[in-house]
């Protein structure tokens, strides 16, 4: 997953949680999304030329995703790298991004799939978590929010939520990614 940091001249590296919420309320987020996407595509080309077959996911803001020109800009960016095999780019969207206009988001995902781009629902369970999304939004992957994963070894409710999301994902034939795994015991429990 490509994660942006702001290299501030006096504060040093600033976490995305400290500046993206403000950026997402303005059109500047579209420029940030585009910059990140192009940086990822450049890096994917370098890795591909070196023989590395990696998939990189990029977070896309709701504001950018819902713009009429999103698909055209994405397609134009991909055309710059014609040798990049399909399936190397995945776009992550929050459940709330799909909430506003499910039909258009579904259509956009289907168009992007034709370009070889995958989709994941990020932070699943932390937002609106409507089960309708599993039916209506054809994302291939559900990413379980790290807030649930962090305490699965000590919090039975978090463990129950994670197990429930994994079961739902499997029932709907989706891949599952658990975010924030930092200990072997967490990984072992999730593998189980």
PDB file of C-alpha atoms in Angstrom:
ATOM      1  CA  UNK A   1       0.000   0.000   0.000  1.00  0.00           C
ATOM      2  CA  UNK A   2       1.388   3.391  -0.967  1.00  0.00           C
ATOM      3  CA  UNK A   3       1.109   5.797   1.949  1.00  0.00           C
ATOM      4  CA  UNK A   4       1.925   9.470   1.550  1.00  0.00           C
ATOM      5  CA  UNK A   5       3.854  11.551   4.063  1.00  0.00           C
ATOM      6  CA  UNK A   6       4.298  15.319   3.937  1.00  0.00           C
ATOM      7  CA  UNK A   7       7.922  16.375   4.317  1.00  0.00           C
ATOM      8  CA  UNK A   8       7.223  19.643   6.124  1.00  0.00           C
ATOM      9  CA  UNK A   9      10.166  22.103   6.235  1.00  0.00           C
ATOM     10  CA  UNK A  10      10.057  22.523  10.037  1.00  0.00           C
ATOM     11  CA  UNK A  11       7.977  19.609  11.352  1.00  0.00           C
ATOM     12  CA  UNK A  12       9.671  16.885   9.313  1.00  0.00           C
ATOM     13  CA  UNK A  13       7.585  13.944   8.138  1.00  0.00           C
ATOM     14  CA  UNK A  14       3.907  14.534   8.839  1.00  0.00           C
ATOM     15  CA  UNK A  15       1.522  11.571   8.999  1.00  0.00           C
ATOM     16  CA  UNK A  16      -1.346  11.496   6.479  1.00  0.00           C
ATOM     17  CA  UNK A  17      -3.840  11.565   9.343  1.00  0.00           C
ATOM     18  CA  UNK A  18      -2.552  15.016  10.236  1.00  0.00           C
ATOM     19  CA  UNK A  19      -3.107  16.658   6.845  1.00  0.00           C
ATOM     20  CA  UNK A  20      -5.296  14.535   4.560  1.00  0.00           C
ATOM     21  CA  UNK A  21      -8.569  15.202   6.431  1.00  0.00           C
ATOM     22  CA  UNK A  22      -8.109  18.916   5.717  1.00  0.00           C
ATOM     23  CA  UNK A  23      -7.021  18.285   2.112  1.00  0.00           C
ATOM     24  CA  UNK A  24     -10.084  16.090   1.523  1.00  0.00           C
ATOM     25  CA  UNK A  25     -12.365  19.066   2.104  1.00  0.00           C
ATOM     26  CA  UNK A  26     -10.780  20.901  -0.862  1.00  0.00           C
ATOM     27  CA  UNK A  27     -10.063  20.090  -4.489  1.00  0.00           C
ATOM     28  CA  UNK A  28      -6.343  19.935  -3.664  1.00  0.00           C
ATOM     29  CA  UNK A  29      -6.972  16.299  -2.722  1.00  0.00           C
ATOM     30  CA  UNK A  30      -7.495  15.553  -6.426  1.00  0.00           C
ATOM     31  CA  UNK A  31      -4.000  16.849  -7.199  1.00  0.00           C
ATOM     32  CA  UNK A  32      -2.562  14.862  -4.279  1.00  0.00           C
ATOM     33  CA  UNK A  33      -4.304  11.673  -5.442  1.00  0.00           C
ATOM     34  CA  UNK A  34      -3.013  12.211  -8.973  1.00  0.00           C
ATOM     35  CA  UNK A  35       0.543  12.823  -7.772  1.00  0.00           C
ATOM     36  CA  UNK A  36       0.501   9.646  -5.655  1.00  0.00           C
ATOM     37  CA  UNK A  37      -0.977   7.596  -8.497  1.00  0.00           C
ATOM     38  CA  UNK A  38       1.681   8.758 -10.947  1.00  0.00           C
ATOM     39  CA  UNK A  39       4.480   8.160  -8.406  1.00  0.00           C
ATOM     40  CA  UNK A  40       3.199   4.619  -7.867  1.00  0.00           C
ATOM     41  CA  UNK A  41       2.984   3.911 -11.594  1.00  0.00           C
ATOM     42  CA  UNK A  42       6.582   5.144 -12.066  1.00  0.00           C
ATOM     43  CA  UNK A  43       7.755   2.894  -9.234  1.00  0.00           C
ATOM     44  CA  UNK A  44       5.791  -0.089 -10.557  1.00  0.00           C
ATOM     45  CA  UNK A  45       7.529   0.362 -13.915  1.00  0.00           C
ATOM     46  CA  UNK A  46      10.933   0.336 -12.207  1.00  0.00           C
ATOM     47  CA  UNK A  47      10.068  -2.771 -10.207  1.00  0.00           C
ATOM     48  CA  UNK A  48       8.639  -4.520 -13.272  1.00  0.00           C
ATOM     49  CA  UNK A  49      11.817  -3.789 -15.252  1.00  0.00           C
ATOM     50  CA  UNK A  50      13.808  -5.286 -12.351  1.00  0.00           C
ATOM     51  CA  UNK A  51      11.709  -8.460 -12.498  1.00  0.00           C
ATOM     52  CA  UNK A  52       9.584  -7.769  -9.425  1.00  0.00           C
ATOM     53  CA  UNK A  53       5.917  -8.650  -9.858  1.00  0.00           C
ATOM     54  CA  UNK A  54       4.217  -6.561  -7.175  1.00  0.00           C
ATOM     55  CA  UNK A  55       0.735  -5.174  -6.658  1.00  0.00           C
ATOM     56  CA  UNK A  56       0.478  -1.730  -5.082  1.00  0.00           C
ATOM     57  CA  UNK A  57      -2.702  -0.259  -3.674  1.00  0.00           C
ATOM     58  CA  UNK A  58      -3.423   3.462  -3.657  1.00  0.00           C
ATOM     59  CA  UNK A  59      -6.028   5.245  -1.567  1.00  0.00           C
ATOM     60  CA  UNK A  60      -8.386   7.391  -3.622  1.00  0.00           C
ATOM     61  CA  UNK A  61     -10.438  10.087  -1.938  1.00  0.00           C
ATOM     62  CA  UNK A  62     -14.212  10.182  -2.299  1.00  0.00           C
ATOM     63  CA  UNK A  63     -13.977  13.683  -3.796  1.00  0.00           C
ATOM     64  CA  UNK A  64     -11.643  12.465  -6.544  1.00  0.00           C
ATOM     65  CA  UNK A  65     -13.465   9.195  -7.179  1.00  0.00           C
ATOM     66  CA  UNK A  66     -16.774  10.984  -7.695  1.00  0.00           C
ATOM     67  CA  UNK A  67     -15.443  13.469 -10.249  1.00  0.00           C
ATOM     68  CA  UNK A  68     -16.673  13.000 -13.807  1.00  0.00           C
ATOM     69  CA  UNK A  69     -13.119  12.996 -15.173  1.00  0.00           C
ATOM     70  CA  UNK A  70     -11.671  10.388 -12.778  1.00  0.00           C
ATOM     71  CA  UNK A  71     -11.722   7.464 -15.210  1.00  0.00           C
ATOM     72  CA  UNK A  72     -10.312   9.531 -18.084  1.00  0.00           C
ATOM     73  CA  UNK A  73      -7.429  10.822 -15.933  1.00  0.00           C
ATOM     74  CA  UNK A  74      -6.706   7.322 -14.654  1.00  0.00           C
ATOM     75  CA  UNK A  75      -6.753   5.891 -18.163  1.00  0.00           C
ATOM     76  CA  UNK A  76      -4.435   8.651 -19.414  1.00  0.00           C
ATOM     77  CA  UNK A  77      -1.986   7.940 -16.574  1.00  0.00           C
ATOM     78  CA  UNK A  78      -1.966   4.225 -17.373  1.00  0.00           C
ATOM     79  CA  UNK A  79      -1.338   4.865 -21.075  1.00  0.00           C
ATOM     80  CA  UNK A  80       1.994   6.481 -20.143  1.00  0.00           C
ATOM     81  CA  UNK A  81       3.133   3.008 -18.966  1.00  0.00           C
ATOM     82  CA  UNK A  82       1.967   0.611 -21.705  1.00  0.00           C
ATOM     83  CA  UNK A  83       4.459  -2.100 -20.681  1.00  0.00           C
ATOM     84  CA  UNK A  84       3.084  -2.337 -17.153  1.00  0.00           C
ATOM     85  CA  UNK A  85       1.113  -5.592 -16.914  1.00  0.00           C
ATOM     86  CA  UNK A  86      -2.529  -5.352 -15.846  1.00  0.00           C
ATOM     87  CA  UNK A  87      -3.366  -6.242 -12.280  1.00  0.00           C
ATOM     88  CA  UNK A  88      -0.487  -4.370 -10.649  1.00  0.00           C
ATOM     89  CA  UNK A  89      -2.567  -1.412  -9.439  1.00  0.00           C
ATOM     90  CA  UNK A  90      -5.315  -1.601  -6.853  1.00  0.00           C
ATOM     91  CA  UNK A  91      -7.416   1.359  -5.771  1.00  0.00           C
ATOM     92  CA  UNK A  92      -8.630   1.579  -2.188  1.00  0.00           C
ATOM     93  CA  UNK A  93     -11.852   3.345  -1.416  1.00  0.00           C
ATOM     94  CA  UNK A  94     -13.586   3.978   1.870  1.00  0.00           C
ATOM     95  CA  UNK A  95     -17.094   2.676   2.355  1.00  0.00           C
ATOM     96  CA  UNK A  96     -18.251   6.280   2.634  1.00  0.00           C
ATOM     97  CA  UNK A  97     -16.949   6.995  -0.891  1.00  0.00           C
ATOM     98  CA  UNK A  98     -19.356   4.423  -2.277  1.00  0.00           C
ATOM     99  CA  UNK A  99     -22.229   5.612  -0.113  1.00  0.00           C
ATOM    100  CA  UNK A 100     -23.077   8.730  -2.112  1.00  0.00           C
ATOM    101  CA  UNK A 101     -23.757   7.040  -5.448  1.00  0.00           C
ATOM    102  CA  UNK A 102     -23.517   3.271  -5.427  1.00  0.00           C
ATOM    103  CA  UNK A 103     -24.630   2.860  -9.058  1.00  0.00           C
ATOM    104  CA  UNK A 104     -21.949   5.189 -10.432  1.00  0.00           C
ATOM    105  CA  UNK A 105     -19.232   3.702  -8.223  1.00  0.00           C
ATOM    106  CA  UNK A 106     -20.199   0.218  -9.407  1.00  0.00           C
ATOM    107  CA  UNK A 107     -19.982   1.361 -13.043  1.00  0.00           C
ATOM    108  CA  UNK A 108     -16.617   3.039 -12.415  1.00  0.00           C
ATOM    109  CA  UNK A 109     -15.229  -0.128 -10.819  1.00  0.00           C
ATOM    110  CA  UNK A 110     -16.376  -2.182 -13.789  1.00  0.00           C
ATOM    111  CA  UNK A 111     -14.721   0.277 -16.210  1.00  0.00           C
ATOM    112  CA  UNK A 112     -11.493   0.195 -14.215  1.00  0.00           C
ATOM    113  CA  UNK A 113     -11.505  -3.602 -14.167  1.00  0.00           C
ATOM    114  CA  UNK A 114     -11.341  -3.508 -17.956  1.00  0.00           C
ATOM    115  CA  UNK A 115      -8.039  -1.659 -17.499  1.00  0.00           C
ATOM    116  CA  UNK A 116      -6.802  -4.393 -15.151  1.00  0.00           C
ATOM    117  CA  UNK A 117      -7.291  -2.385 -11.965  1.00  0.00           C
ATOM    118  CA  UNK A 118      -8.537  -3.997  -8.765  1.00  0.00           C
ATOM    119  CA  UNK A 119     -10.479  -2.403  -5.925  1.00  0.00           C
ATOM    120  CA  UNK A 120     -10.640  -2.837  -2.193  1.00  0.00           C
ATOM    121  CA  UNK A 121     -12.945  -1.428   0.452  1.00  0.00           C
ATOM    122  CA  UNK A 122     -10.608   0.135   3.005  1.00  0.00           C
ATOM    123  CA  UNK A 123     -11.189   0.179   6.773  1.00  0.00           C
ATOM    124  CA  UNK A 124     -14.152  -2.156   6.408  1.00  0.00           C
ATOM    125  CA  UNK A 125     -16.264  -2.191   9.533  1.00  0.00           C
ATOM    126  CA  UNK A 126     -14.993   1.119  10.880  1.00  0.00           C
ATOM    127  CA  UNK A 127     -17.370   3.340   8.939  1.00  0.00           C
ATOM    128  CA  UNK A 128     -20.865   2.763   7.741  1.00  0.00           C
ATOM    129  CA  UNK A 129     -20.279  -0.987   7.211  1.00  0.00           C
ATOM    130  CA  UNK A 130     -23.501  -1.603   5.375  1.00  0.00           C
ATOM    131  CA  UNK A 131     -23.819  -5.185   4.245  1.00  0.00           C
ATOM    132  CA  UNK A 132     -25.321  -3.764   1.063  1.00  0.00           C
ATOM    133  CA  UNK A 133     -21.774  -2.823   0.013  1.00  0.00           C
ATOM    134  CA  UNK A 134     -20.799  -6.465  -0.141  1.00  0.00           C
ATOM    135  CA  UNK A 135     -23.613  -7.031  -2.594  1.00  0.00           C
ATOM    136  CA  UNK A 136     -23.558  -3.773  -4.546  1.00  0.00           C
ATOM    137  CA  UNK A 137     -19.891  -2.728  -4.680  1.00  0.00           C
ATOM    138  CA  UNK A 138     -17.816  -5.261  -6.629  1.00  0.00           C
ATOM    139  CA  UNK A 139     -14.527  -4.661  -4.816  1.00  0.00           C
ATOM    140  CA  UNK A 140     -12.353  -7.774  -4.757  1.00  0.00           C
ATOM    141  CA  UNK A 141     -10.865  -7.155  -1.320  1.00  0.00           C
ATOM    142  CA  UNK A 142     -12.071  -6.085   2.121  1.00  0.00           C
ATOM    143  CA  UNK A 143      -9.471  -4.468   4.339  1.00  0.00           C
ATOM    144  CA  UNK A 144     -10.298  -4.872   8.019  1.00  0.00           C
ATOM    145  CA  UNK A 145      -9.596  -1.704   9.975  1.00  0.00           C
ATOM    146  CA  UNK A 146      -6.521  -1.913  12.195  1.00  0.00           C
ATOM    147  CA  UNK A 147      -8.592  -0.651  15.134  1.00  0.00           C
ATOM    148  CA  UNK A 148     -10.237  -4.079  15.267  1.00  0.00           C
ATOM    149  CA  UNK A 149      -7.093  -6.076  14.523  1.00  0.00           C
ATOM    150  CA  UNK A 150      -4.881  -4.352  17.102  1.00  0.00           C
ATOM    151  CA  UNK A 151      -6.560  -5.895  20.174  1.00  0.00           C
ATOM    152  CA  UNK A 152      -7.786  -9.268  18.886  1.00  0.00           C
ATOM    153  CA  UNK A 153      -5.502 -11.063  21.369  1.00  0.00           C
ATOM    154  CA  UNK A 154      -7.114  -9.395  24.402  1.00  0.00           C
ATOM    155  CA  UNK A 155     -10.539  -8.138  23.299  1.00  0.00           C
ATOM    156  CA  UNK A 156     -13.092 -10.857  22.565  1.00  0.00           C
ATOM    157  CA  UNK A 157     -15.434  -8.359  20.892  1.00  0.00           C
ATOM    158  CA  UNK A 158     -12.739  -7.234  18.441  1.00  0.00           C
ATOM    159  CA  UNK A 159     -11.925 -10.861  17.713  1.00  0.00           C
ATOM    160  CA  UNK A 160     -15.616 -11.601  17.104  1.00  0.00           C
ATOM    161  CA  UNK A 161     -15.872  -8.628  14.723  1.00  0.00           C
ATOM    162  CA  UNK A 162     -12.787  -9.708  12.798  1.00  0.00           C
ATOM    163  CA  UNK A 163     -14.057 -13.285  12.542  1.00  0.00           C
ATOM    164  CA  UNK A 164     -17.415 -11.970  11.343  1.00  0.00           C
ATOM    165  CA  UNK A 165     -15.868  -9.799   8.647  1.00  0.00           C
ATOM    166  CA  UNK A 166     -13.676 -12.691   7.482  1.00  0.00           C
ATOM    167  CA  UNK A 167     -16.719 -14.977   7.290  1.00  0.00           C
ATOM    168  CA  UNK A 168     -18.701 -12.383   5.341  1.00  0.00           C
ATOM    169  CA  UNK A 169     -15.814 -11.775   2.972  1.00  0.00           C
ATOM    170  CA  UNK A 170     -15.481 -15.482   2.275  1.00  0.00           C
ATOM    171  CA  UNK A 171     -19.243 -15.866   1.811  1.00  0.00           C
ATOM    172  CA  UNK A 172     -19.146 -13.088  -0.802  1.00  0.00           C
ATOM    173  CA  UNK A 173     -15.972 -14.490  -2.413  1.00  0.00           C
ATOM    174  CA  UNK A 174     -13.799 -11.534  -1.426  1.00  0.00           C
ATOM    175  CA  UNK A 175     -10.169 -11.481  -0.398  1.00  0.00           C
ATOM    176  CA  UNK A 176      -9.423 -10.211   3.114  1.00  0.00           C
ATOM    177  CA  UNK A 177      -6.559  -8.047   4.345  1.00  0.00           C
ATOM    178  CA  UNK A 178      -6.137  -7.395   8.052  1.00  0.00           C
ATOM    179  CA  UNK A 179      -4.444  -4.044   8.586  1.00  0.00           C
ATOM    180  CA  UNK A 180      -2.132  -3.299  11.471  1.00  0.00           C
ATOM    181  CA  UNK A 181      -0.783  -6.783  12.213  1.00  0.00           C
ATOM    182  CA  UNK A 182       2.338  -6.177  14.285  1.00  0.00           C
ATOM    183  CA  UNK A 183       2.805  -9.380  16.261  1.00  0.00           C
ATOM    184  CA  UNK A 184       3.249 -13.003  15.266  1.00  0.00           C
ATOM    185  CA  UNK A 185       0.443 -14.029  17.634  1.00  0.00           C
ATOM    186  CA  UNK A 186      -1.978 -11.755  15.779  1.00  0.00           C
ATOM    187  CA  UNK A 187      -0.902 -13.218  12.431  1.00  0.00           C
ATOM    188  CA  UNK A 188      -1.263 -16.774  13.760  1.00  0.00           C
ATOM    189  CA  UNK A 189      -4.756 -16.090  15.105  1.00  0.00           C
ATOM    190  CA  UNK A 190      -5.817 -14.481  11.838  1.00  0.00           C
ATOM    191  CA  UNK A 191      -4.427 -17.399   9.816  1.00  0.00           C
ATOM    192  CA  UNK A 192      -6.447 -19.725  12.016  1.00  0.00           C
TER     193      UNK A 192
END
